[in-house]
XYZ file of C-alpha atoms in Angstrom:
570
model
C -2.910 21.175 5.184
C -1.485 23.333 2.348
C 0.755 21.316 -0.433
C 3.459 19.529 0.527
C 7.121 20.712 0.337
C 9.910 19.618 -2.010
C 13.305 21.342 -0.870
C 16.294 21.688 -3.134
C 19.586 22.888 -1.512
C 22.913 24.044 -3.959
C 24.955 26.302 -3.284
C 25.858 26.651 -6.879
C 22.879 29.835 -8.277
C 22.764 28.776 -11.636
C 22.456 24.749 -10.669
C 20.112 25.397 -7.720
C 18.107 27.610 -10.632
C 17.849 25.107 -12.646
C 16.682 22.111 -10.563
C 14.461 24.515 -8.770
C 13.074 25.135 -12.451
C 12.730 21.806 -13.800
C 10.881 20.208 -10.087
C 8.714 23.412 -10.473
C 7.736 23.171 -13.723
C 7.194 18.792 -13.373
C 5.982 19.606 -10.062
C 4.574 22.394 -9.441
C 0.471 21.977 -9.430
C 0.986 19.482 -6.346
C 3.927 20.470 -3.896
C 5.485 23.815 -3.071
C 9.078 23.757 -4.961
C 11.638 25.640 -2.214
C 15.067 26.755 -3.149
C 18.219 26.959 -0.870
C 21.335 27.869 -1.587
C 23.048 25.989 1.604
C 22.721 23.842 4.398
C 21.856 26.440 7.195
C 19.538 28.283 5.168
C 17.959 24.717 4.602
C 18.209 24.324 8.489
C 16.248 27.418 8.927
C 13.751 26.660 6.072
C 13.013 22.763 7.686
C 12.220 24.386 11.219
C 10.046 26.640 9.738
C 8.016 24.327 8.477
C 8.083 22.139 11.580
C 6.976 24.722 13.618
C 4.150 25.457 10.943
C 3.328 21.537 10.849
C 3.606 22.192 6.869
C 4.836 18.243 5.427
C 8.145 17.967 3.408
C 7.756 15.380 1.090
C 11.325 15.526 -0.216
C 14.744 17.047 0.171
C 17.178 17.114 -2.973
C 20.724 18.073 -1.759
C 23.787 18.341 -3.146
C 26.598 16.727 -1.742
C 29.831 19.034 -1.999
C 29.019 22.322 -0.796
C 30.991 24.396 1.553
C 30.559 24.144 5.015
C 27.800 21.282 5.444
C 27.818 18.950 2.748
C 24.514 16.905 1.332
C 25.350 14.197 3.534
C 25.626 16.197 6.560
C 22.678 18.008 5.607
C 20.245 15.452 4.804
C 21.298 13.126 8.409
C 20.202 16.369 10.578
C 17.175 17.328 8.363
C 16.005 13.662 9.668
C 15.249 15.788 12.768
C 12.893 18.267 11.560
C 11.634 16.636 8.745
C 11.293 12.314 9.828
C 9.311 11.156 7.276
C 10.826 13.371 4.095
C 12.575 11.516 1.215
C 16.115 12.302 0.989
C 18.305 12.894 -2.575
C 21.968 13.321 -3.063
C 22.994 15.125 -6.070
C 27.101 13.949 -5.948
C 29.588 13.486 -8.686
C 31.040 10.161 -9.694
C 34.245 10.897 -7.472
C 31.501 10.918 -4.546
C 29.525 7.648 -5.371
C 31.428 5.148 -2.142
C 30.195 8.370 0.046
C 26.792 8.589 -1.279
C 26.751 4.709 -0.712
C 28.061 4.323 2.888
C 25.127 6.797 2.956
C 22.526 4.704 2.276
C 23.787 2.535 5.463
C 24.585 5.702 7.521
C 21.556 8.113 7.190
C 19.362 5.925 5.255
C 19.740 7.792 2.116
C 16.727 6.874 -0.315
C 18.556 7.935 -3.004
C 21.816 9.493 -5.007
C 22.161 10.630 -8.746
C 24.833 11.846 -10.581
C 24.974 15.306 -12.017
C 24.111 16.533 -14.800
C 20.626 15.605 -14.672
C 19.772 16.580 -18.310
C 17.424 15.260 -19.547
C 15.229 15.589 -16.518
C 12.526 13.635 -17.990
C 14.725 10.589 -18.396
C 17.309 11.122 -15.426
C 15.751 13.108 -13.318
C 12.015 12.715 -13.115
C 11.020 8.912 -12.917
C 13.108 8.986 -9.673
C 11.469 11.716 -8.062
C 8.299 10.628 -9.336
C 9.052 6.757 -7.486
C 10.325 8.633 -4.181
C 7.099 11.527 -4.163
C 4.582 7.906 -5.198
C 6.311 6.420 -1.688
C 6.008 9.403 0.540
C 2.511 9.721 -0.389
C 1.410 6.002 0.334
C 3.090 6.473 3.922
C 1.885 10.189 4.566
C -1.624 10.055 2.971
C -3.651 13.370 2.325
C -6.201 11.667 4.770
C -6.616 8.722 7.426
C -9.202 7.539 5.566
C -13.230 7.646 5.734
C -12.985 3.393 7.122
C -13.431 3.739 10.627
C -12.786 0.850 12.902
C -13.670 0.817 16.653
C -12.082 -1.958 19.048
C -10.325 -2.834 21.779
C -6.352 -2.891 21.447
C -5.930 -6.133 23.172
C -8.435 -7.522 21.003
C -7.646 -10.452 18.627
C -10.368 -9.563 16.104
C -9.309 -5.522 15.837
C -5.858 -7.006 15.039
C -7.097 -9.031 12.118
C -9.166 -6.505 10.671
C -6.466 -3.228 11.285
C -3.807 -6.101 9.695
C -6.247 -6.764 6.612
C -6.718 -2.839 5.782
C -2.772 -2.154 6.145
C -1.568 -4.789 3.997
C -4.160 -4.107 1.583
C -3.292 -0.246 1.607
C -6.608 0.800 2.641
C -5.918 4.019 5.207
C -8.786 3.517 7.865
C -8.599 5.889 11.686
C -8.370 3.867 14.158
C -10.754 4.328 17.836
C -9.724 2.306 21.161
C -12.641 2.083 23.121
C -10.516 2.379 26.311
C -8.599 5.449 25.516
C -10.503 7.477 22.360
C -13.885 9.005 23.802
C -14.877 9.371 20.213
C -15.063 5.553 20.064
C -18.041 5.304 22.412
C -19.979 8.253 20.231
C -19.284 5.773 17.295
C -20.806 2.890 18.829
C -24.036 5.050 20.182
C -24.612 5.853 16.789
C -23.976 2.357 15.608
C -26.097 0.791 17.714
C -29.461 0.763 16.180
C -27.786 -0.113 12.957
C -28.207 -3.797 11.583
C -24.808 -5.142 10.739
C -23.845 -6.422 7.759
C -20.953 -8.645 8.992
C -20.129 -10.874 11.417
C -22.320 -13.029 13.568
C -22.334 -10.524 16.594
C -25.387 -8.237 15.286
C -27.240 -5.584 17.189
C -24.860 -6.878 20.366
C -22.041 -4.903 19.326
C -23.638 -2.091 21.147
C -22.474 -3.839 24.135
C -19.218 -2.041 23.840
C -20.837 0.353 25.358
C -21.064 -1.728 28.648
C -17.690 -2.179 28.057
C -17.863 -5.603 26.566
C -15.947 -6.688 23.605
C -18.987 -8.871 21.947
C -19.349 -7.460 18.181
C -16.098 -5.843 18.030
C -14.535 -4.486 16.008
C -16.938 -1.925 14.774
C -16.022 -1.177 11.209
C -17.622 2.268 9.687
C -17.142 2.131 5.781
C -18.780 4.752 3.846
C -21.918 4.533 2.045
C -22.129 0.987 3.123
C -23.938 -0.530 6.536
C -21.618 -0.939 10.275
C -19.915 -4.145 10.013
C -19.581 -6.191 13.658
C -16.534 -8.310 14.062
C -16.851 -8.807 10.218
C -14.885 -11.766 8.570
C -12.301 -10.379 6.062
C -14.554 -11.850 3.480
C -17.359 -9.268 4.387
C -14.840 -6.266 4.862
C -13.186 -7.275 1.383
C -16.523 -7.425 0.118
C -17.921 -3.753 1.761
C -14.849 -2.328 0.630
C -15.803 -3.297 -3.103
C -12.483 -5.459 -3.269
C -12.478 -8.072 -5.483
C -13.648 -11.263 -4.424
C -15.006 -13.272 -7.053
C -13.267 -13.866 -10.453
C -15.052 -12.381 -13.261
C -14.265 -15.283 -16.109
C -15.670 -19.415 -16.655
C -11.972 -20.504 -17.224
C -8.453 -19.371 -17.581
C -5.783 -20.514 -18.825
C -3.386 -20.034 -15.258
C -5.259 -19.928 -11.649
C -2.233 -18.996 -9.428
C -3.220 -19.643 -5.494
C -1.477 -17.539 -3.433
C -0.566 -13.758 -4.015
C 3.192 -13.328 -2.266
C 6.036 -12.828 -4.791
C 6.235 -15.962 -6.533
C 2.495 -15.669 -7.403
C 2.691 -12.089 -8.607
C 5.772 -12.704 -10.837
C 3.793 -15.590 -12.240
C 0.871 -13.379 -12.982
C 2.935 -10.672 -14.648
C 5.349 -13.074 -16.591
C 1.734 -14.830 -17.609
C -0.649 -11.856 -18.338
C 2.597 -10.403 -19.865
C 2.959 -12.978 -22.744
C -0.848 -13.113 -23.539
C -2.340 -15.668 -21.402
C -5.387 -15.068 -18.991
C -4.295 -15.190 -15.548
C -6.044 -15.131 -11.891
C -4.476 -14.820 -8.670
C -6.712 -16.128 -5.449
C -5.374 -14.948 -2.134
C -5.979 -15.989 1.236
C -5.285 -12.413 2.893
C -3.197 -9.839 1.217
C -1.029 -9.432 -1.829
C 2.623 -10.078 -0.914
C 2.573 -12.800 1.462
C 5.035 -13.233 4.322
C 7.358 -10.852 2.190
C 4.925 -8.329 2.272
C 5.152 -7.829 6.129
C 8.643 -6.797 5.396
C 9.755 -3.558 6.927
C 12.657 -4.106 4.490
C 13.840 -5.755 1.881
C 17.265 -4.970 1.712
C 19.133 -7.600 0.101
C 16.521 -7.215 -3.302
C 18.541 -6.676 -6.836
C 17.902 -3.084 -8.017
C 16.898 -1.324 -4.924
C 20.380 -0.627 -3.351
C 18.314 1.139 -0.078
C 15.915 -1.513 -0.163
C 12.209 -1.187 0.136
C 9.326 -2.254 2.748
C 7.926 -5.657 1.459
C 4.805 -3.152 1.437
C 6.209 -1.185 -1.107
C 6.942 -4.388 -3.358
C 3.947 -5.737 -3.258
C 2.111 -2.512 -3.992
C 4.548 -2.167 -6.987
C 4.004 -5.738 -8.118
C -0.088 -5.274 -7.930
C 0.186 -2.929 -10.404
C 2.018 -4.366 -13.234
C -0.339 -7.051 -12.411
C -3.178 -4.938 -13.369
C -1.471 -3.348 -16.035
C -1.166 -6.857 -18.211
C -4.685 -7.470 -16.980
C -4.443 -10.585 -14.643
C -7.101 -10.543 -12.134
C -6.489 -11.052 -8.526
C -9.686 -12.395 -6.306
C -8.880 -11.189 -2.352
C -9.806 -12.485 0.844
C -10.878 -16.090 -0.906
C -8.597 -19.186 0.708
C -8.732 -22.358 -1.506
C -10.070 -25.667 0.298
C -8.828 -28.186 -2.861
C -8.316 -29.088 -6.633
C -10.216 -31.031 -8.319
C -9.140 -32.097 -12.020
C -11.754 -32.342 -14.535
C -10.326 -33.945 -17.584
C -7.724 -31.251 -19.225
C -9.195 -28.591 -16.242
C -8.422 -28.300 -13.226
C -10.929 -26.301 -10.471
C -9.801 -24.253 -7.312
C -12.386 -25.065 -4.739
C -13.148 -21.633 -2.354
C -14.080 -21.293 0.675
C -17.502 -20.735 1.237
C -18.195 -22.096 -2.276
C -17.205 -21.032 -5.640
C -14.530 -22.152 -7.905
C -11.762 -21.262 -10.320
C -11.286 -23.184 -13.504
C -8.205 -23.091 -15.324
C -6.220 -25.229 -17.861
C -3.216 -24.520 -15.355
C -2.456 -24.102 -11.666
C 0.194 -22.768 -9.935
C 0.356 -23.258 -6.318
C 2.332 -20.426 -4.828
C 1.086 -20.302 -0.881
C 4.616 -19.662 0.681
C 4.908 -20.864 4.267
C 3.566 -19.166 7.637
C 5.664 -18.970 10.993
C 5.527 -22.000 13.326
C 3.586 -21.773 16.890
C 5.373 -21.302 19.829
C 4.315 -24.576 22.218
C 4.881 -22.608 25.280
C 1.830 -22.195 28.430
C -0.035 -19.746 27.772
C 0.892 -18.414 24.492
C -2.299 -20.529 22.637
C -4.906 -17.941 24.788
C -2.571 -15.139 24.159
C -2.553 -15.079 20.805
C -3.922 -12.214 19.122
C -4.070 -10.417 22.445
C -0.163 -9.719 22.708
C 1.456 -13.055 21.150
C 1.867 -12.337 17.266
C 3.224 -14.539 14.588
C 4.564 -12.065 12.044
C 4.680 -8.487 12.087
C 3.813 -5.825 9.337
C 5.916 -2.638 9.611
C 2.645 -0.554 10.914
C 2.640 -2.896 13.645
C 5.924 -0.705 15.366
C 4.467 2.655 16.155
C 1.923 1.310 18.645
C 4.443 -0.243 20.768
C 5.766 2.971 21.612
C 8.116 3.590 24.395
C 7.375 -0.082 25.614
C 9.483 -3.556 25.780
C 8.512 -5.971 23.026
C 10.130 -9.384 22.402
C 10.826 -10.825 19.271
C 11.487 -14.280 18.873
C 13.495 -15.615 16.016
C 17.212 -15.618 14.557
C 16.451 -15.234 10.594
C 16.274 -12.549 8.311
C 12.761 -11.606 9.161
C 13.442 -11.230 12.795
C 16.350 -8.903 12.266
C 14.429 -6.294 10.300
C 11.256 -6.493 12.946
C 13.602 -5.898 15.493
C 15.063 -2.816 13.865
C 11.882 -1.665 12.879
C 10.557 -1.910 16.266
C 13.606 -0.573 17.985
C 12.443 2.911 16.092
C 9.674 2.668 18.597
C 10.537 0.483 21.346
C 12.122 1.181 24.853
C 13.775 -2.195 24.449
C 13.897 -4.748 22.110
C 15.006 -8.368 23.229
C 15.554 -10.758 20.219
C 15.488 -14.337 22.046
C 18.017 -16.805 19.631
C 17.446 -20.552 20.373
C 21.394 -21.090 19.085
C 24.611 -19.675 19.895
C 24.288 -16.972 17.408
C 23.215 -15.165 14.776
C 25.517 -15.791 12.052
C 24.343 -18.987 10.612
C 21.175 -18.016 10.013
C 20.933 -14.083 9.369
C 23.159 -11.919 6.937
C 25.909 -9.922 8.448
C 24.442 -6.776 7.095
C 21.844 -7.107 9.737
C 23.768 -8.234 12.187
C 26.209 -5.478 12.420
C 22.859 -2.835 12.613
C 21.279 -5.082 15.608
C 24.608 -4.910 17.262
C 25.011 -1.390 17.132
C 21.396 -0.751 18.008
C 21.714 0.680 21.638
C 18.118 -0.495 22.573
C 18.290 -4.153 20.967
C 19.373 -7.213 23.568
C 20.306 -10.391 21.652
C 19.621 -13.467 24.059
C 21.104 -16.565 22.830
C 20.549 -19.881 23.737
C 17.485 -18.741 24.974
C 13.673 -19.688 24.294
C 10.372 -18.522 25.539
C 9.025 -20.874 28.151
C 5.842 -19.416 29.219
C 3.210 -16.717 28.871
C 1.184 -14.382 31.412
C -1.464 -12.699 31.316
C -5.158 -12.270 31.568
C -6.613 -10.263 29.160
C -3.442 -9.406 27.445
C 0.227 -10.616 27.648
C 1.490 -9.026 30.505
C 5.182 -11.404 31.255
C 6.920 -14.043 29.781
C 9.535 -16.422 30.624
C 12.793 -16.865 29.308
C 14.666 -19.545 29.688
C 18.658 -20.319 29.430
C 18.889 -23.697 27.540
C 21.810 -24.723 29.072
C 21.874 -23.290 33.002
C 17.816 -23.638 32.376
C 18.194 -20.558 34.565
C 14.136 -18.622 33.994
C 14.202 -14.549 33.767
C 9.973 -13.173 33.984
C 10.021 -10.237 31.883
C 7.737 -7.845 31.864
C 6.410 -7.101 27.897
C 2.950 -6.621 26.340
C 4.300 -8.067 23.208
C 5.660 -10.503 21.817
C 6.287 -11.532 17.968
C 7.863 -14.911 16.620
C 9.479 -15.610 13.392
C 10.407 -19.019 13.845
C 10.485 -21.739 11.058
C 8.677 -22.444 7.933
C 5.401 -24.303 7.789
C 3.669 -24.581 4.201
C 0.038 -25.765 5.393
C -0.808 -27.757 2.714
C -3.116 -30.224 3.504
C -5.413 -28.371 1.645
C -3.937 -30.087 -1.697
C -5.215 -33.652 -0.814
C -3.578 -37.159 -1.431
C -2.725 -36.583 -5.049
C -0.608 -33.954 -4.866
C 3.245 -35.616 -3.309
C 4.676 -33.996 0.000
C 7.689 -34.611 1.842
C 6.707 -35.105 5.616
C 6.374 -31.353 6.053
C 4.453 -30.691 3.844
C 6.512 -29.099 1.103
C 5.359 -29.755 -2.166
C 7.745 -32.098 -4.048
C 8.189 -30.753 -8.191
C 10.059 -31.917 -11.197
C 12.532 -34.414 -10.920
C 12.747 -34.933 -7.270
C 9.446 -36.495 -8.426
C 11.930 -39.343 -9.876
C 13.523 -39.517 -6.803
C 12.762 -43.740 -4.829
C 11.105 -41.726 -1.388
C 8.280 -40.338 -4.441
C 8.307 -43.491 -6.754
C 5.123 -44.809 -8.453
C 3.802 -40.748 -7.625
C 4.516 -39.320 -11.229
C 1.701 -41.225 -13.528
C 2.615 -40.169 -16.638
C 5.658 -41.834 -19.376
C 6.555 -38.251 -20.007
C 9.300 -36.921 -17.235
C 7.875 -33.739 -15.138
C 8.283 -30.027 -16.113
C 10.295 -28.046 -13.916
C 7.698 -27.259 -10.787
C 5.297 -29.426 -12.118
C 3.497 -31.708 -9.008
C 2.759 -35.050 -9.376
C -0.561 -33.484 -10.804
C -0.072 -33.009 -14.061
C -0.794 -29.193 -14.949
C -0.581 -28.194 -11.434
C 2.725 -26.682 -10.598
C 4.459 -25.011 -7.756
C 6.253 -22.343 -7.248
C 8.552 -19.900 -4.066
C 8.920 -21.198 -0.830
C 5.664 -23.790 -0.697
C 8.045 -26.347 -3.208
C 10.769 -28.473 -1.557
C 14.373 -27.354 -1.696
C 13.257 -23.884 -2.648
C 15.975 -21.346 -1.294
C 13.302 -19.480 0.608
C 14.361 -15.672 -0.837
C 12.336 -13.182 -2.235
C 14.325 -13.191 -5.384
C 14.619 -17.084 -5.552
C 10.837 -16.773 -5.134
C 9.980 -14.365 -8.437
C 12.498 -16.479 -10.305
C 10.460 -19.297 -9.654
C 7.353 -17.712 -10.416
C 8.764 -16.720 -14.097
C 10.234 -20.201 -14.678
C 6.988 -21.659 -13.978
C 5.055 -19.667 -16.783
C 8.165 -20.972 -19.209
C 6.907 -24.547 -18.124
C 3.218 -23.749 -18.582
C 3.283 -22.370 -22.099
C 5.212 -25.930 -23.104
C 2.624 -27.869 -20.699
C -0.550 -25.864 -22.992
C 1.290 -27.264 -25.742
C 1.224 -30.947 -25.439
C -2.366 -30.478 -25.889
């Protein structure tokens, strides 16, 4: 395909020289440095490209030139060049327009000029804008192959499990992709290594769904309707921890467990983090993150969790994937993480940082459904297959309002169905005033989902007014809810305290008369400490945690503070 394009546009010759220059020179071996001296030339430079299907990776403008400034510039580049990270080169004087920007066009970026020294001012942000285009515009699709049916709750699982575990894989619908049924000719005299299905995944052929998905991974054997164990495992993913005992086993890998293992690797203790599915948690289904300190455009909760996987690696912790943990079991001054499917963790520590997962819907017909066109959660590669379609959304928080602007990229229609009056006590006004103005987004309050059609797929639902009780069938192959906060931990047995949903009760509220007799020791409880001694929580699993990415990491910090004093009683 021919390296990818950086554009720089100045209509100043000795500035537009010089940037030119200095990408060039930083650049040069890997993209195709192009200089432009104003907006139409820049115009005529993008649609060349187009029309050549040659990428642009990024466009560096500056903002005051004469007759098209950077702003104007960069908003109708978005038309020849979609995926393309956009810079604004402004002066101070220009920093509330570069700003409203970031709103307006959705500006990645602005710097003030001069830029000198480019390796300090200049480079680390191009280098942090080039590292995102690449992870969403890969070089390939990737040599995994997966073959399944799109209504099928399995091919969901396992296309979910590569995404948010950045693996690129192609994707083949047996209904629409003739190369599909090639695939699973070839596959069919193959033993598979995963999954129970075996040599009756060529039954695809037949057009059955028994064995799928069919996942291809090179130089290793066709997986069937493989668990995400075996596909974490064929993918050489870490799934076993490489060390007798630790000194921190944090369970769970979503913010508040990967702040824990940096703050903890960081300060020179040995760290694990076991996760259930994929590092991030429910923040790292995100399409964005906007309301994050330091990231004034925001980022995907992809894109943090990628960044916060490798500054765990850096320090050194270790991170086990695809492994859920059925219990703890204390062992004098140890404590061991029981694994699914056998195995264990021991650590001198534990931090329990499983986050929550969206409530079920109790609605007819939404229990068969699911996984065939009823979703709990999203991830922002979830949008571009409901293309040009109707999807529903259910949900009034945070979370809802970004999935429903992501998807309203894609969509037809949108319809975000609100079980109050409105949004404002429960999402931020920032969102609120984007849904609004989103021409393709309906806002139903008072509303709930009642039912669910459908026979091999969701095909209607009905909504319900919940005070006429007046029912409206719409017609939608998909529907995803972001309702409430459940922490599932049953997991943690009897000697762990819970309130009566199951959040996880820490520190002082240990003291509290609903939790007396729980705390066994004469000492008082560390901050996030359980009524376990040396097993501590942290993020939105613990009671009265503000449920916020930011809150979450804090939390994950403080509770490596505690730990280091809690090592030191002994």
């Amino acid at each position: 395909m021919g390296k990818p394009t950086i554009l720089t546009v100045d209509d100043d010759l000795e500035v537009s020289a010089a940037i030119g220059r200095d990408l060039r020179d930083q650049y040069g071996g890997e993209y195709r440095v192009v200089v432009a001296t104003s907006g139409e030339q820049a115009l005529t430079v993008l649609t060349r490209l187009a029309l050549r299907e040659q990428r642009v990776a990024l466009i560096v403008a500056d903002q005051r030139m004469p007759g098209m400034t950077g702003i104007a510039l960069l908003e109708q580049a978005r038309h020849h060049a979609p995926g393309a990270k956009s810079l604004l080169l402004t002066a101070y004087a220009d920093t509330d327009v570069a700003i409203k920007a970031i709103n307006d066009i959705g500006l990645d970026y602005y710097l003030l000029k001069p830029w000198d020294p480019p390796r300090e001012r200049l480079f680390p942000i191009v280098d942090d804008l080039l590292t995102d285009w690449r992870r969403a515009n890969p070089d390939e699709t990737g040599d995994v192959r997966v073959v399944g049916h799109r209504w099928s709750s399995g091919s969901h699982e396992v296309k979910t499990f590569l995404a948010r575990n950045h693996v690129p894989y192609r994707w083949y619908d047996i209904e629409r992709d003739a190369e599909a049924q090639r695939l699973l000719d070839l596959a069919g005299g193959a033993a598979g290594a995963g999954g129970a299905a075996g040599a009756a995944g060529a039954a695809g052929a037949a057009g059955a769904t028994e064995g799928l998905p069919l996942v291809l991974v090179p130089d290793g054997d066709p997986l069937r309707a493989p668990s995400t164990l075996d596909l974490a495992r064929s993918l050489r993913l870490r799934t076993d921890a490489h060390q007798p005992l630790y000194d921190v086993c944090i369970i769970g890998g979503g913010p508040a467990g990967l702040a824990a293992a940096v703050y903890a690797a960081s300060e020179g203790l040995s760290a694990v983090i076991v996760e259930r599915e994929a590092p991030g948690g429910q923040a790292g289904q995100s399409a964005a993150i906007e309301n994050y300190l330091g990231f004034p455009k925001g980022l995907t909760g992809s894109d943090l969790a990628h960044r916060a996987v490798a500054q765990v690696s850096r320090f050194g912790a270790e991170m086990v994937l695809a492994r859920g943990v059925a219990g703890i079991e204390t062992r004098g001054p140890v404590h061991a993480a029981l694994l699914d499917g056998g195995g264990e963790i021991e650590a001198q520590a534990v931090i329990v940082a499983t986050g929550v997962s969206y409530r079920r819907l109790d609605a007819p017909g939404l229990a068969e459904l699911t996984g065939r066109g009823v979703y709990y959660g999203a991830t922002a590669s979830d949008a571009p297959q409901c293309q040009g379609e109707d999807v529903v959304i259910v949900g009034a928080a945070n979370s809802a309002g970004q999935a429903a602007l992501n998807f309203a990229r894609y969509a037809s229609r949108v319809v975000l169905v609100v079980r109050g009056p409105s949004l404002e006590a429960t999402m931020s006004s920032y969102l609120i005033a984007r849904i609004v103005s989103a021409p393709n987004i309906e806002v139903r309050v008072r509303s709930e989902v009642v039912a669910a059609q459908g026979d091999t797929h969701l095909e209607s639902l009905t909504i319900a007014d919940r005070v006429s009780g007046a029912e409206d069938k719409l017609a939608s192959n998909w529907l995803f809810v972001f309702i409430g906060a459940s922490p599932r931990t049953d997991w943690l047995g009897e000697a762990v305290a819970r309130d009566g949903q199951g959040f996880v009760v820490t520190g002082q509220d240990l003291m509290a008369p609903a939790f007396a007799g729980r705390w066994p020791h004469a000492r008082a409880p560390f901050a996030l400490e359980t009524s376990l001694p040396g097993v501590f929580a942290a993020g939105d699993v613990r009671l009265e945690s503000m449920k916020r990415v930011a809150s979450a990491v804090g939390d994950g910090a403080m509770a490596i503070n505690v730990i280091h004093r809690y090592l030191g009683l002994g």
